[in-house]
Amino acid sequence: MACLDLEKLNQTKPERSPFEFIIVPGFVKAKRLKEINQDFPAIEKAGNFPIEDLTYGTAFKTFLDEIKSPKFQGIVEKKFNISLQGTQHLVTVRGFSEKSDGNIHTDSPSKVVTALIYLNENWDSDGGRLRLLRNSHDIDDYVAEVPPVSGTLLVFKRSENSWHGHKRFAGPRRTIQLNWVSNAIADNTTYRKGQVKRRVMRWLGLHA
């Protein structure tokens, strides 16, 4: 059985303001969510980790294959009326959030489209709920809030005003991020430099 409910995505109308996005609760089918979580990579600390650096089980691999499939990409292209031909996939995985996470940002210009899929089976905290914002400075001025739970999908077209962030949360928070990037090598290099910087700053007792 497929992991993703592509028909549910097909039936969801994109929002266009203040930037283009789609939210699909239950995008990961409930019957597959537990299996995927059982095969989730063994991550024991905060940070985004490239999928190439992780090991995982069969159900998680099947899930990854589906989110990187031409069929999923084709629906995203149709929803946002763009072509993603010539872009490359960049997949990162997060198992934990820390208090320094959630700062308001728009994503780097090399990221054409961002898809976030949340694999947490429940969520009670006020923190860690991604907010899609009207501006760059007010976390409470939002047009939508996405609980990171039950296979919810958020996919948005990156722009100069695609502001998003969340209130502080420290603890388990399973997130898969798929980016269609215009230059995967440059973006991955930036990511890895950021990881080194964050490790050094933690060692010095600072926060990135």
CSV table of C-alpha atoms in Angstrom, one decimal:
chain,number,residue,atom,x,y,z
A,1,MET,CA,0.0,0.0,0.0
A,2,ALA,CA,1.2,3.5,-0.8
A,3,CYS,CA,2.5,5.7,1.9
A,4,LEU,CA,1.2,9.0,0.5
A,5,ASP,CA,-2.4,10.2,-0.2
A,6,LEU,CA,-1.6,11.9,-3.5
A,7,GLU,CA,-5.3,12.2,-4.2
A,8,LYS,CA,-5.8,14.3,-1.1
A,9,LEU,CA,-3.1,16.6,-2.3
A,10,ASN,CA,-4.7,16.7,-5.8
A,11,GLN,CA,-8.0,17.9,-4.2
A,12,THR,CA,-6.4,20.6,-2.0
A,13,LYS,CA,-6.5,24.1,-3.4
A,14,PRO,CA,-3.3,26.2,-2.9
A,15,GLU,CA,-3.4,29.4,-0.9
A,16,ARG,CA,-1.9,32.4,-2.7
A,17,SER,CA,-1.5,35.1,0.0
A,18,PRO,CA,0.9,36.2,1.4
A,19,PHE,CA,2.8,33.5,-0.5
A,20,GLU,CA,1.8,30.3,-2.2
A,21,PHE,CA,1.4,27.2,0.0
A,22,ILE,CA,-0.6,24.1,0.5
A,23,ILE,CA,-1.4,22.3,3.8
A,24,VAL,CA,-2.6,18.7,3.6
A,25,PRO,CA,-3.4,17.0,7.0
A,26,GLY,CA,-3.0,13.2,6.9
A,27,PHE,CA,-0.9,13.2,3.7
A,28,VAL,CA,0.9,10.2,5.0
A,29,LYS,CA,-1.7,7.4,5.3
A,30,ALA,CA,-2.4,6.6,8.9
A,31,LYS,CA,-1.9,2.8,8.4
A,32,ARG,CA,1.7,3.5,7.2
A,33,LEU,CA,2.7,6.2,9.7
A,34,LYS,CA,3.5,3.8,12.5
A,35,GLU,CA,5.6,1.6,10.1
A,36,ILE,CA,7.5,4.6,8.9
A,37,ASN,CA,8.2,5.8,12.4
A,38,GLN,CA,9.4,2.3,13.4
A,39,ASP,CA,12.0,2.5,10.5
A,40,PHE,CA,12.9,6.2,11.2
A,41,PRO,CA,16.6,6.9,11.4
A,42,ALA,CA,18.3,6.7,14.8
A,43,ILE,CA,18.7,10.4,15.5
A,44,GLU,CA,19.6,11.4,19.1
A,45,LYS,CA,20.3,15.1,18.8
A,46,ALA,CA,19.0,18.3,17.3
A,47,GLY,CA,19.9,19.4,13.7
A,48,ASN,CA,18.9,18.7,10.1
A,49,PHE,CA,20.7,15.7,8.7
A,50,PRO,CA,21.2,14.9,5.0
A,51,ILE,CA,19.5,11.6,4.2
A,52,GLU,CA,22.7,10.3,2.7
A,53,ASP,CA,24.3,10.3,6.1
A,54,LEU,CA,21.6,8.2,7.8
A,55,THR,CA,20.5,4.6,8.0
A,56,TYR,CA,16.9,3.5,8.1
A,57,GLY,CA,14.5,0.6,7.5
A,58,THR,CA,12.5,-0.5,4.5
A,59,ALA,CA,9.2,1.3,5.3
A,60,PHE,CA,11.1,4.6,5.6
A,61,LYS,CA,12.9,4.0,2.3
A,62,THR,CA,9.6,3.3,0.6
A,63,PHE,CA,8.3,6.6,2.0
A,64,LEU,CA,11.4,8.5,0.7
A,65,ASP,CA,11.0,6.9,-2.7
A,66,GLU,CA,7.4,8.2,-2.9
A,67,ILE,CA,8.2,11.8,-1.9
A,68,LYS,CA,11.0,11.9,-4.5
A,69,SER,CA,8.8,10.4,-7.2
A,70,PRO,CA,8.0,12.2,-10.5
A,71,LYS,CA,4.3,11.7,-9.6
A,72,PHE,CA,4.5,13.8,-6.5
A,73,GLN,CA,6.7,16.4,-8.3
A,74,GLY,CA,4.2,16.6,-11.1
A,75,ILE,CA,1.3,17.4,-8.7
A,76,VAL,CA,3.5,20.1,-7.0
A,77,GLU,CA,4.3,21.6,-10.4
A,78,LYS,CA,0.7,21.7,-11.4
A,79,LYS,CA,-0.4,23.3,-8.1
A,80,PHE,CA,2.2,26.1,-8.3
A,81,ASN,CA,2.1,26.4,-12.1
A,82,ILE,CA,5.9,26.0,-12.3
A,83,SER,CA,8.4,23.6,-13.8
A,84,LEU,CA,10.8,21.8,-11.5
A,85,GLN,CA,12.8,20.3,-14.4
A,86,GLY,CA,16.5,20.8,-13.9
A,87,THR,CA,16.2,21.1,-10.1
A,88,GLN,CA,17.6,18.5,-7.7
A,89,HIS,CA,16.2,16.9,-4.6
A,90,LEU,CA,17.7,17.8,-1.2
A,91,VAL,CA,16.3,15.7,1.6
A,92,THR,CA,17.1,16.3,5.3
A,93,VAL,CA,15.7,14.7,8.4
A,94,ARG,CA,15.1,16.1,11.9
A,95,GLY,CA,14.4,14.1,15.0
A,96,PHE,CA,14.7,16.8,17.6
A,97,SER,CA,14.1,20.5,18.1
A,98,GLU,CA,16.0,22.7,20.4
A,99,LYS,CA,15.2,26.1,21.9
A,100,SER,CA,17.3,28.0,19.3
A,101,ASP,CA,15.2,26.6,16.5
A,102,GLY,CA,12.2,28.3,14.9
A,103,ASN,CA,13.6,31.7,14.0
A,104,ILE,CA,11.7,33.5,11.3
A,105,HIS,CA,13.1,33.1,7.8
A,106,THR,CA,12.2,32.6,4.1
A,107,ASP,CA,14.6,29.8,3.1
A,108,SER,CA,17.6,30.3,0.9
A,109,PRO,CA,17.1,31.6,-2.7
A,110,SER,CA,18.4,28.3,-4.2
A,111,LYS,CA,15.3,26.5,-2.7
A,112,VAL,CA,12.6,26.7,-5.4
A,113,VAL,CA,10.0,24.7,-3.5
A,114,THR,CA,10.0,23.3,0.1
A,115,ALA,CA,8.0,20.4,1.3
A,116,LEU,CA,7.8,19.6,5.0
A,117,ILE,CA,6.2,16.3,6.2
A,118,TYR,CA,5.6,15.8,10.0
A,119,LEU,CA,5.7,12.3,11.4
A,120,ASN,CA,4.9,12.9,15.0
A,121,GLU,CA,2.0,10.8,16.2
A,122,ASN,CA,0.7,13.4,18.6
A,123,TRP,CA,1.4,17.0,19.6
A,124,ASP,CA,0.3,18.8,22.7
A,125,SER,CA,2.8,21.7,22.9
A,126,ASP,CA,2.1,25.3,21.9
A,127,GLY,CA,5.6,25.5,20.6
A,128,GLY,CA,7.0,23.8,17.5
A,129,ARG,CA,3.9,24.5,15.4
A,130,LEU,CA,5.1,26.1,12.2
A,131,ARG,CA,3.5,29.4,11.4
A,132,LEU,CA,3.2,31.0,8.0
A,133,LEU,CA,3.7,34.7,8.6
A,134,ARG,CA,2.7,38.0,7.1
A,135,ASN,CA,6.1,39.6,8.0
A,136,SER,CA,9.6,39.0,9.1
A,137,HIS,CA,9.3,40.1,12.7
A,138,ASP,CA,6.1,39.0,14.4
A,139,ILE,CA,5.6,35.3,15.1
A,140,ASP,CA,2.0,36.0,16.2
A,141,ASP,CA,1.0,37.6,12.9
A,142,TYR,CA,0.3,34.4,10.9
A,143,VAL,CA,-2.1,33.2,8.2
A,144,ALA,CA,-1.8,29.5,9.1
A,145,GLU,CA,-0.4,27.3,11.8
A,146,VAL,CA,0.7,23.8,11.0
A,147,PRO,CA,0.8,21.3,13.9
A,148,PRO,CA,3.7,18.9,13.3
A,149,VAL,CA,1.6,15.8,13.5
A,150,SER,CA,0.0,12.8,11.8
A,151,GLY,CA,1.7,12.9,8.5
A,152,THR,CA,0.7,16.5,7.7
A,153,LEU,CA,2.3,18.0,4.6
A,154,LEU,CA,3.2,21.7,4.1
A,155,VAL,CA,4.5,22.6,0.7
A,156,PHE,CA,5.3,26.2,-0.4
A,157,LYS,CA,6.9,28.1,-3.2
A,158,ARG,CA,9.9,30.0,-1.9
A,159,SER,CA,9.8,33.8,-2.3
A,160,GLU,CA,11.2,36.9,-0.8
A,161,ASN,CA,8.2,37.0,1.6
A,162,SER,CA,7.7,33.3,2.4
A,163,TRP,CA,8.2,34.1,6.1
A,164,HIS,CA,7.8,31.2,8.5
A,165,GLY,CA,8.9,30.1,12.0
A,166,HIS,CA,7.6,28.6,15.2
A,167,LYS,CA,7.5,29.3,18.9
A,168,ARG,CA,10.3,27.7,20.9
A,169,PHE,CA,10.2,24.0,21.6
A,170,ALA,CA,12.9,21.5,22.9
A,171,GLY,CA,12.3,17.8,22.4
A,172,PRO,CA,11.4,15.1,19.9
A,173,ARG,CA,10.0,16.6,16.7
A,174,ARG,CA,10.2,14.4,13.6
A,175,THR,CA,10.3,16.3,10.3
A,176,ILE,CA,11.2,15.4,6.8
A,177,GLN,CA,12.2,18.3,4.5
A,178,LEU,CA,12.3,17.9,0.8
A,179,ASN,CA,13.6,20.8,-1.2
A,180,TRP,CA,13.7,21.2,-5.0
A,181,VAL,CA,16.9,23.2,-5.3
A,182,SER,CA,18.4,25.1,-8.3
A,183,ASN,CA,21.9,24.2,-7.1
A,184,ALA,CA,22.0,21.2,-4.8
A,185,ILE,CA,25.8,21.1,-4.4
A,186,ALA,CA,26.0,24.8,-3.4
A,187,ASP,CA,23.1,24.4,-1.0
A,188,ASN,CA,24.4,21.3,0.6
A,189,THR,CA,27.8,23.0,1.1
A,190,THR,CA,26.1,25.9,2.8
A,191,TYR,CA,24.2,23.4,5.0
A,192,ARG,CA,27.4,21.5,6.1
A,193,LYS,CA,29.2,24.8,6.9
A,194,GLY,CA,26.2,25.7,9.0
A,195,GLN,CA,26.4,22.4,10.9
A,196,VAL,CA,30.1,23.0,11.7
A,197,LYS,CA,29.4,26.5,12.9
A,198,ARG,CA,26.6,25.3,15.1
A,199,ARG,CA,28.7,22.6,16.7
A,200,VAL,CA,31.5,25.1,17.4
A,201,MET,CA,29.1,27.6,18.9
A,202,ARG,CA,27.6,24.9,21.2
A,203,TRP,CA,31.1,24.0,22.3
A,204,LEU,CA,31.7,27.6,23.2
A,205,GLY,CA,28.3,27.8,25.0
A,206,LEU,CA,26.8,30.0,22.4
A,207,HIS,CA,23.6,29.7,20.3
A,208,ALA,CA,23.4,29.8,16.5
